PDB file of C-alpha atoms in Angstrom:
ATOM      1  CA  UNK A   1      -0.073   0.144   0.032  1.00 45.00           C
ATOM      2  CA  UNK A   2       1.314   3.221  -0.587  1.00 47.00           C
ATOM      3  CA  UNK A   3       1.456   6.532   1.342  1.00 47.00           C
ATOM      4  CA  UNK A   4      -1.151   8.410  -0.908  1.00 50.00           C
ATOM      5  CA  UNK A   5      -3.601   5.500   0.017  1.00 48.00           C
ATOM      6  CA  UNK A   6      -7.167   6.879   0.494  1.00 45.00           C
ATOM      7  CA  UNK A   7      -8.957   7.107   3.691  1.00 48.00           C
ATOM      8  CA  UNK A   8     -12.937   5.714   3.512  1.00 54.00           C
ATOM      9  CA  UNK A   9     -13.775   8.724   5.058  1.00 64.00           C
ATOM     10  CA  UNK A  10     -12.298  11.386   2.650  1.00 66.00           C
ATOM     11  CA  UNK A  11     -14.592  13.357   0.465  1.00 75.00           C
ATOM     12  CA  UNK A  12     -14.983  12.246  -3.034  1.00 79.00           C
ATOM     13  CA  UNK A  13     -13.109  14.888  -4.620  1.00 85.00           C
ATOM     14  CA  UNK A  14      -9.903  14.456  -2.748  1.00 89.00           C
ATOM     15  CA  UNK A  15     -10.428  10.400  -2.978  1.00 88.00           C
ATOM     16  CA  UNK A  16     -10.275  10.766  -6.689  1.00 92.00           C
ATOM     17  CA  UNK A  17      -7.436  13.084  -6.452  1.00 93.00           C
ATOM     18  CA  UNK A  18      -5.278  10.255  -4.552  1.00 93.00           C
ATOM     19  CA  UNK A  19      -6.396   7.419  -6.371  1.00 96.00           C
ATOM     20  CA  UNK A  20      -5.051   9.279  -9.632  1.00 96.00           C
ATOM     21  CA  UNK A  21      -1.921   9.793  -7.780  1.00 96.00           C
ATOM     22  CA  UNK A  22      -1.557   6.293  -7.056  1.00 97.00           C
ATOM     23  CA  UNK A  23      -2.526   5.309 -10.753  1.00 97.00           C
ATOM     24  CA  UNK A  24      -0.091   7.508 -11.992  1.00 96.00           C
ATOM     25  CA  UNK A  25       2.912   5.581  -9.942  1.00 96.00           C
ATOM     26  CA  UNK A  26       1.322   2.191 -11.440  1.00 96.00           C
ATOM     27  CA  UNK A  27       1.380   2.936 -14.855  1.00 95.00           C
ATOM     28  CA  UNK A  28       4.425   4.969 -15.212  1.00 94.00           C
ATOM     29  CA  UNK A  29       6.286   1.877 -13.467  1.00 92.00           C
ATOM     30  CA  UNK A  30       4.242  -1.098 -15.580  1.00 92.00           C
ATOM     31  CA  UNK A  31       2.912   0.849 -18.679  1.00 92.00           C
ATOM     32  CA  UNK A  32      -0.905   0.909 -19.845  1.00 93.00           C
ATOM     33  CA  UNK A  33      -1.721  -2.528 -21.226  1.00 92.00           C
ATOM     34  CA  UNK A  34      -0.009  -4.615 -18.384  1.00 93.00           C
ATOM     35  CA  UNK A  35      -1.657  -2.782 -15.963  1.00 95.00           C
ATOM     36  CA  UNK A  36      -5.042  -3.783 -14.652  1.00 96.00           C
ATOM     37  CA  UNK A  37      -7.698  -1.721 -12.644  1.00 97.00           C
ATOM     38  CA  UNK A  38      -7.121  -4.472  -9.960  1.00 96.00           C
ATOM     39  CA  UNK A  39      -3.315  -3.384  -9.797  1.00 97.00           C
ATOM     40  CA  UNK A  40      -4.463  -0.003  -9.182  1.00 97.00           C
ATOM     41  CA  UNK A  41      -7.044  -0.884  -6.599  1.00 96.00           C
ATOM     42  CA  UNK A  42      -4.418  -2.757  -4.764  1.00 96.00           C
ATOM     43  CA  UNK A  43      -1.557  -0.403  -4.503  1.00 96.00           C
ATOM     44  CA  UNK A  44      -4.254   2.336  -3.448  1.00 95.00           C
ATOM     45  CA  UNK A  45      -5.669  -0.069  -1.041  1.00 93.00           C
ATOM     46  CA  UNK A  46      -9.186  -0.163  -2.121  1.00 93.00           C
ATOM     47  CA  UNK A  47     -11.471  -2.682  -3.750  1.00 93.00           C
ATOM     48  CA  UNK A  48     -12.104  -2.606  -7.207  1.00 94.00           C
ATOM     49  CA  UNK A  49     -15.684  -1.444  -7.202  1.00 94.00           C
ATOM     50  CA  UNK A  50     -14.492   1.715  -5.198  1.00 92.00           C
ATOM     51  CA  UNK A  51     -12.291   2.311  -8.222  1.00 95.00           C
ATOM     52  CA  UNK A  52     -15.036   2.153 -10.713  1.00 95.00           C
ATOM     53  CA  UNK A  53     -17.167   4.547  -8.507  1.00 94.00           C
ATOM     54  CA  UNK A  54     -14.695   7.245  -9.612  1.00 95.00           C
ATOM     55  CA  UNK A  55     -13.605   5.782 -13.139  1.00 95.00           C
ATOM     56  CA  UNK A  56     -15.611   3.654 -15.370  1.00 95.00           C
ATOM     57  CA  UNK A  57     -12.839   2.189 -17.224  1.00 96.00           C
ATOM     58  CA  UNK A  58      -9.022   1.922 -17.267  1.00 96.00           C
ATOM     59  CA  UNK A  59      -8.975   4.090 -20.258  1.00 96.00           C
ATOM     60  CA  UNK A  60     -11.140   6.524 -18.527  1.00 96.00           C
ATOM     61  CA  UNK A  61      -8.570   6.698 -15.899  1.00 96.00           C
ATOM     62  CA  UNK A  62      -5.779   7.173 -18.161  1.00 96.00           C
ATOM     63  CA  UNK A  63      -7.013   9.933 -20.007  1.00 94.00           C
ATOM     64  CA  UNK A  64      -7.815  11.907 -17.139  1.00 94.00           C
ATOM     65  CA  UNK A  65      -4.151  10.915 -15.800  1.00 94.00           C
ATOM     66  CA  UNK A  66      -2.823  12.707 -19.313  1.00 94.00           C
ATOM     67  CA  UNK A  67      -5.452  15.612 -18.897  1.00 93.00           C
ATOM     68  CA  UNK A  68      -4.181  16.378 -15.223  1.00 93.00           C
ATOM     69  CA  UNK A  69      -0.218  16.056 -15.876  1.00 94.00           C
ATOM     70  CA  UNK A  70      -0.506  17.822 -18.819  1.00 92.00           C
ATOM     71  CA  UNK A  71      -2.235  20.573 -17.344  1.00 91.00           C
ATOM     72  CA  UNK A  72      -0.004  20.565 -14.637  1.00 93.00           C
ATOM     73  CA  UNK A  73       3.017  21.117 -16.831  1.00 93.00           C
ATOM     74  CA  UNK A  74       1.390  23.618 -19.312  1.00 91.00           C
ATOM     75  CA  UNK A  75       0.123  25.669 -16.137  1.00 92.00           C
ATOM     76  CA  UNK A  76       3.935  25.367 -14.309  1.00 94.00           C
ATOM     77  CA  UNK A  77       5.633  26.907 -17.690  1.00 92.00           C
ATOM     78  CA  UNK A  78       2.835  29.668 -18.090  1.00 90.00           C
ATOM     79  CA  UNK A  79       3.258  30.521 -14.480  1.00 93.00           C
ATOM     80  CA  UNK A  80       7.022  31.010 -14.606  1.00 93.00           C
ATOM     81  CA  UNK A  81       7.370  32.917 -18.081  1.00 90.00           C
ATOM     82  CA  UNK A  82       4.446  35.171 -16.769  1.00 90.00           C
ATOM     83  CA  UNK A  83       6.816  36.547 -13.942  1.00 88.00           C
ATOM     84  CA  UNK A  84       9.718  37.071 -16.377  1.00 89.00           C
ATOM     85  CA  UNK A  85      10.178  40.749 -17.294  1.00 89.00           C
ATOM     86  CA  UNK A  86      12.324  40.381 -20.239  1.00 86.00           C
ATOM     87  CA  UNK A  87      12.376  38.127 -23.267  1.00 83.00           C
ATOM     88  CA  UNK A  88      15.556  36.136 -22.270  1.00 85.00           C
ATOM     89  CA  UNK A  89      14.292  35.589 -18.541  1.00 90.00           C
ATOM     90  CA  UNK A  90      11.032  34.099 -20.241  1.00 88.00           C
ATOM     91  CA  UNK A  91      13.006  31.469 -22.025  1.00 88.00           C
ATOM     92  CA  UNK A  92      15.016  31.006 -18.946  1.00 91.00           C
ATOM     93  CA  UNK A  93      12.030  30.776 -16.719  1.00 92.00           C
ATOM     94  CA  UNK A  94      10.001  28.400 -19.136  1.00 91.00           C
ATOM     95  CA  UNK A  95      12.934  25.968 -19.376  1.00 93.00           C
ATOM     96  CA  UNK A  96      13.646  26.139 -15.572  1.00 93.00           C
ATOM     97  CA  UNK A  97       9.922  25.336 -15.040  1.00 94.00           C
ATOM     98  CA  UNK A  98       9.703  22.531 -17.403  1.00 94.00           C
ATOM     99  CA  UNK A  99      13.092  20.550 -16.183  1.00 94.00           C
ATOM    100  CA  UNK A 100      11.975  21.225 -12.531  1.00 95.00           C
ATOM    101  CA  UNK A 101       8.504  19.873 -13.277  1.00 95.00           C
ATOM    102  CA  UNK A 102      10.036  16.885 -14.833  1.00 94.00           C
ATOM    103  CA  UNK A 103      12.568  15.971 -11.980  1.00 92.00           C
ATOM    104  CA  UNK A 104       9.899  16.251  -9.297  1.00 93.00           C
ATOM    105  CA  UNK A 105       7.484  14.349 -11.266  1.00 94.00           C
ATOM    106  CA  UNK A 106       9.205  11.922 -13.185  1.00 93.00           C
ATOM    107  CA  UNK A 107       6.280   9.507 -13.001  1.00 94.00           C
ATOM    108  CA  UNK A 108       4.176  12.365 -14.799  1.00 94.00           C
ATOM    109  CA  UNK A 109       6.547  12.630 -17.572  1.00 93.00           C
ATOM    110  CA  UNK A 110       7.094   9.000 -18.358  1.00 92.00           C
ATOM    111  CA  UNK A 111       3.287   8.668 -18.508  1.00 93.00           C
ATOM    112  CA  UNK A 112       2.987  11.738 -20.798  1.00 92.00           C
ATOM    113  CA  UNK A 113       5.669  11.158 -23.249  1.00 89.00           C
ATOM    114  CA  UNK A 114       6.473   7.298 -22.794  1.00 84.00           C
ATOM    115  CA  UNK A 115       6.092   5.102 -25.774  1.00 73.00           C
ATOM    116  CA  UNK A 116       3.144   3.646 -24.315  1.00 79.00           C
ATOM    117  CA  UNK A 117       1.170   6.433 -24.664  1.00 86.00           C
ATOM    118  CA  UNK A 118       2.576   7.265 -28.103  1.00 84.00           C
ATOM    119  CA  UNK A 119       1.254   4.065 -29.606  1.00 86.00           C
ATOM    120  CA  UNK A 120      -2.275   4.504 -28.731  1.00 90.00           C
ATOM    121  CA  UNK A 121      -3.984   6.820 -31.255  1.00 91.00           C
ATOM    122  CA  UNK A 122      -6.458   8.228 -28.905  1.00 92.00           C
ATOM    123  CA  UNK A 123      -3.774   8.975 -26.088  1.00 93.00           C
ATOM    124  CA  UNK A 124      -1.390  10.048 -28.535  1.00 92.00           C
ATOM    125  CA  UNK A 125      -3.878  12.751 -29.664  1.00 92.00           C
ATOM    126  CA  UNK A 126      -4.313  13.890 -26.152  1.00 90.00           C
ATOM    127  CA  UNK A 127      -0.670  14.622 -25.723  1.00 91.00           C
ATOM    128  CA  UNK A 128      -0.455  16.293 -29.010  1.00 92.00           C
ATOM    129  CA  UNK A 129      -3.015  18.653 -27.848  1.00 90.00           C
ATOM    130  CA  UNK A 130      -0.807  19.371 -24.444  1.00 89.00           C
ATOM    131  CA  UNK A 131       2.022  20.111 -26.816  1.00 91.00           C
ATOM    132  CA  UNK A 132       0.045  22.419 -28.973  1.00 92.00           C
ATOM    133  CA  UNK A 133      -0.894  24.255 -25.797  1.00 88.00           C
ATOM    134  CA  UNK A 134       2.805  24.645 -24.402  1.00 89.00           C
ATOM    135  CA  UNK A 135       3.839  25.393 -28.154  1.00 91.00           C
ATOM    136  CA  UNK A 136       1.142  28.292 -28.187  1.00 89.00           C
ATOM    137  CA  UNK A 137       2.555  29.606 -24.928  1.00 85.00           C
ATOM    138  CA  UNK A 138       6.106  29.432 -26.317  1.00 87.00           C
ATOM    139  CA  UNK A 139       5.166  31.002 -29.766  1.00 89.00           C
ATOM    140  CA  UNK A 140       3.593  34.072 -27.807  1.00 85.00           C
ATOM    141  CA  UNK A 141       6.816  34.687 -26.089  1.00 82.00           C
ATOM    142  CA  UNK A 142       9.155  34.868 -29.360  1.00 84.00           C
ATOM    143  CA  UNK A 143       9.477  38.434 -30.395  1.00 80.00           C
ATOM    144  CA  UNK A 144      11.423  38.647 -33.845  1.00 81.00           C
ATOM    145  CA  UNK A 145      10.449  41.371 -35.819  1.00 81.00           C
ATOM    146  CA  UNK A 146       8.761  40.624 -39.201  1.00 83.00           C
ATOM    147  CA  UNK A 147       8.065  36.945 -38.161  1.00 86.00           C
ATOM    148  CA  UNK A 148       4.586  35.723 -38.781  1.00 89.00           C
ATOM    149  CA  UNK A 149       2.539  33.498 -36.331  1.00 90.00           C
ATOM    150  CA  UNK A 150       2.702  30.180 -38.472  1.00 92.00           C
ATOM    151  CA  UNK A 151       6.815  30.951 -38.072  1.00 90.00           C
ATOM    152  CA  UNK A 152       6.584  31.377 -34.589  1.00 89.00           C
ATOM    153  CA  UNK A 153       4.352  28.534 -33.770  1.00 92.00           C
ATOM    154  CA  UNK A 154       6.783  26.352 -35.973  1.00 93.00           C
ATOM    155  CA  UNK A 155       9.750  27.499 -33.753  1.00 92.00           C
ATOM    156  CA  UNK A 156       7.904  26.944 -30.490  1.00 91.00           C
ATOM    157  CA  UNK A 157       7.243  23.170 -31.533  1.00 94.00           C
ATOM    158  CA  UNK A 158      11.034  22.842 -32.029  1.00 93.00           C
ATOM    159  CA  UNK A 159      11.414  24.441 -28.658  1.00 92.00           C
ATOM    160  CA  UNK A 160       9.269  21.854 -27.128  1.00 92.00           C
ATOM    161  CA  UNK A 161      10.819  19.149 -29.151  1.00 93.00           C
ATOM    162  CA  UNK A 162      14.220  20.355 -27.607  1.00 93.00           C
ATOM    163  CA  UNK A 163      12.934  20.213 -24.170  1.00 93.00           C
ATOM    164  CA  UNK A 164      11.243  16.582 -24.304  1.00 92.00           C
ATOM    165  CA  UNK A 165      14.231  15.038 -26.196  1.00 92.00           C
ATOM    166  CA  UNK A 166      16.768  16.635 -23.562  1.00 92.00           C
ATOM    167  CA  UNK A 167      14.550  15.232 -20.605  1.00 92.00           C
ATOM    168  CA  UNK A 168      14.354  11.822 -21.902  1.00 89.00           C
ATOM    169  CA  UNK A 169      18.157  11.806 -22.343  1.00 89.00           C
ATOM    170  CA  UNK A 170      18.697  13.525 -19.016  1.00 89.00           C
ATOM    171  CA  UNK A 171      16.674  11.142 -16.729  1.00 85.00           C
ATOM    172  CA  UNK A 172      18.602   8.249 -17.998  1.00 83.00           C
ATOM    173  CA  UNK A 173      21.831   9.797 -16.640  1.00 77.00           C
ATOM    174  CA  UNK A 174      22.849   8.335 -12.915  1.00 67.00           C
ATOM    175  CA  UNK A 175      21.870  10.566 -11.493  1.00 70.00           C
ATOM    176  CA  UNK A 176      20.070  13.397 -13.249  1.00 71.00           C
ATOM    177  CA  UNK A 177      22.171  16.520 -13.080  1.00 79.00           C
ATOM    178  CA  UNK A 178      20.717  19.918 -11.186  1.00 90.00           C
ATOM    179  CA  UNK A 179      17.434  20.950 -13.417  1.00 91.00           C
ATOM    180  CA  UNK A 180      18.150  24.622 -12.893  1.00 90.00           C
ATOM    181  CA  UNK A 181      21.871  24.114 -14.393  1.00 92.00           C
ATOM    182  CA  UNK A 182      20.593  22.208 -17.297  1.00 91.00           C
ATOM    183  CA  UNK A 183      17.669  24.813 -17.688  1.00 91.00           C
ATOM    184  CA  UNK A 184      20.318  27.542 -17.831  1.00 91.00           C
ATOM    185  CA  UNK A 185      22.412  25.736 -20.807  1.00 92.00           C
ATOM    186  CA  UNK A 186      19.285  24.888 -22.802  1.00 92.00           C
ATOM    187  CA  UNK A 187      17.817  28.364 -22.727  1.00 91.00           C
ATOM    188  CA  UNK A 188      21.255  29.739 -23.385  1.00 91.00           C
ATOM    189  CA  UNK A 189      21.255  27.651 -26.573  1.00 91.00           C
ATOM    190  CA  UNK A 190      17.753  28.563 -27.496  1.00 90.00           C
ATOM    191  CA  UNK A 191      18.287  32.171 -26.955  1.00 86.00           C
ATOM    192  CA  UNK A 192      21.249  32.032 -29.095  1.00 86.00           C
ATOM    193  CA  UNK A 193      19.460  30.419 -31.688  1.00 86.00           C
ATOM    194  CA  UNK A 194      16.521  32.866 -31.563  1.00 84.00           C
ATOM    195  CA  UNK A 195      18.668  35.807 -31.554  1.00 79.00           C
ATOM    196  CA  UNK A 196      20.207  34.502 -34.926  1.00 79.00           C
ATOM    197  CA  UNK A 197      16.921  34.464 -36.727  1.00 80.00           C
ATOM    198  CA  UNK A 198      16.009  36.667 -39.292  1.00 68.00           C
ATOM    199  CA  UNK A 199      12.477  36.925 -41.033  1.00 58.00           C
ATOM    200  CA  UNK A 200      12.318  36.176 -44.703  1.00 53.00           C
TER     201      UNK A 200
END
């Protein structure tokens, strides 16, 4: 039983949140297809009927997890960049928020961007929407004179891919380096690249 196992007396909303937290760890460790609702119920310390009171199927549970962790990542980046006062600081704060989120929520990153999620059409479409939302946030921060909206969004998707790819390799390190140091390095690379762009 995990430390997040819900108490029978918890309000429904709080219990649901705790069930999601337990499910996140189980799915991250085993993947979607090998994991059963019974596995999640056992890890949460509840019966399967209790789990089904909150989620009608394993797929519904997984989709809600994707929505939850994707929203958390998007909100972390949005909050960090909104507090910046210069374009360069926005880049630095955005990467800092991204890498700190991944460092503190590795299971969330695994569920959101893991291979199992990508191999399912419905799950992949959901992750693509999360990436679109993050890219939209970044595109709004790219301030290059004469660059149109489509070009900014294209660059923004490149930056999202850079962050995701960097994290995949970073998490395989033993142990991973300081997320703030990594953010400073990647933001420096990105800022130098953005400053070198000229509109056609």
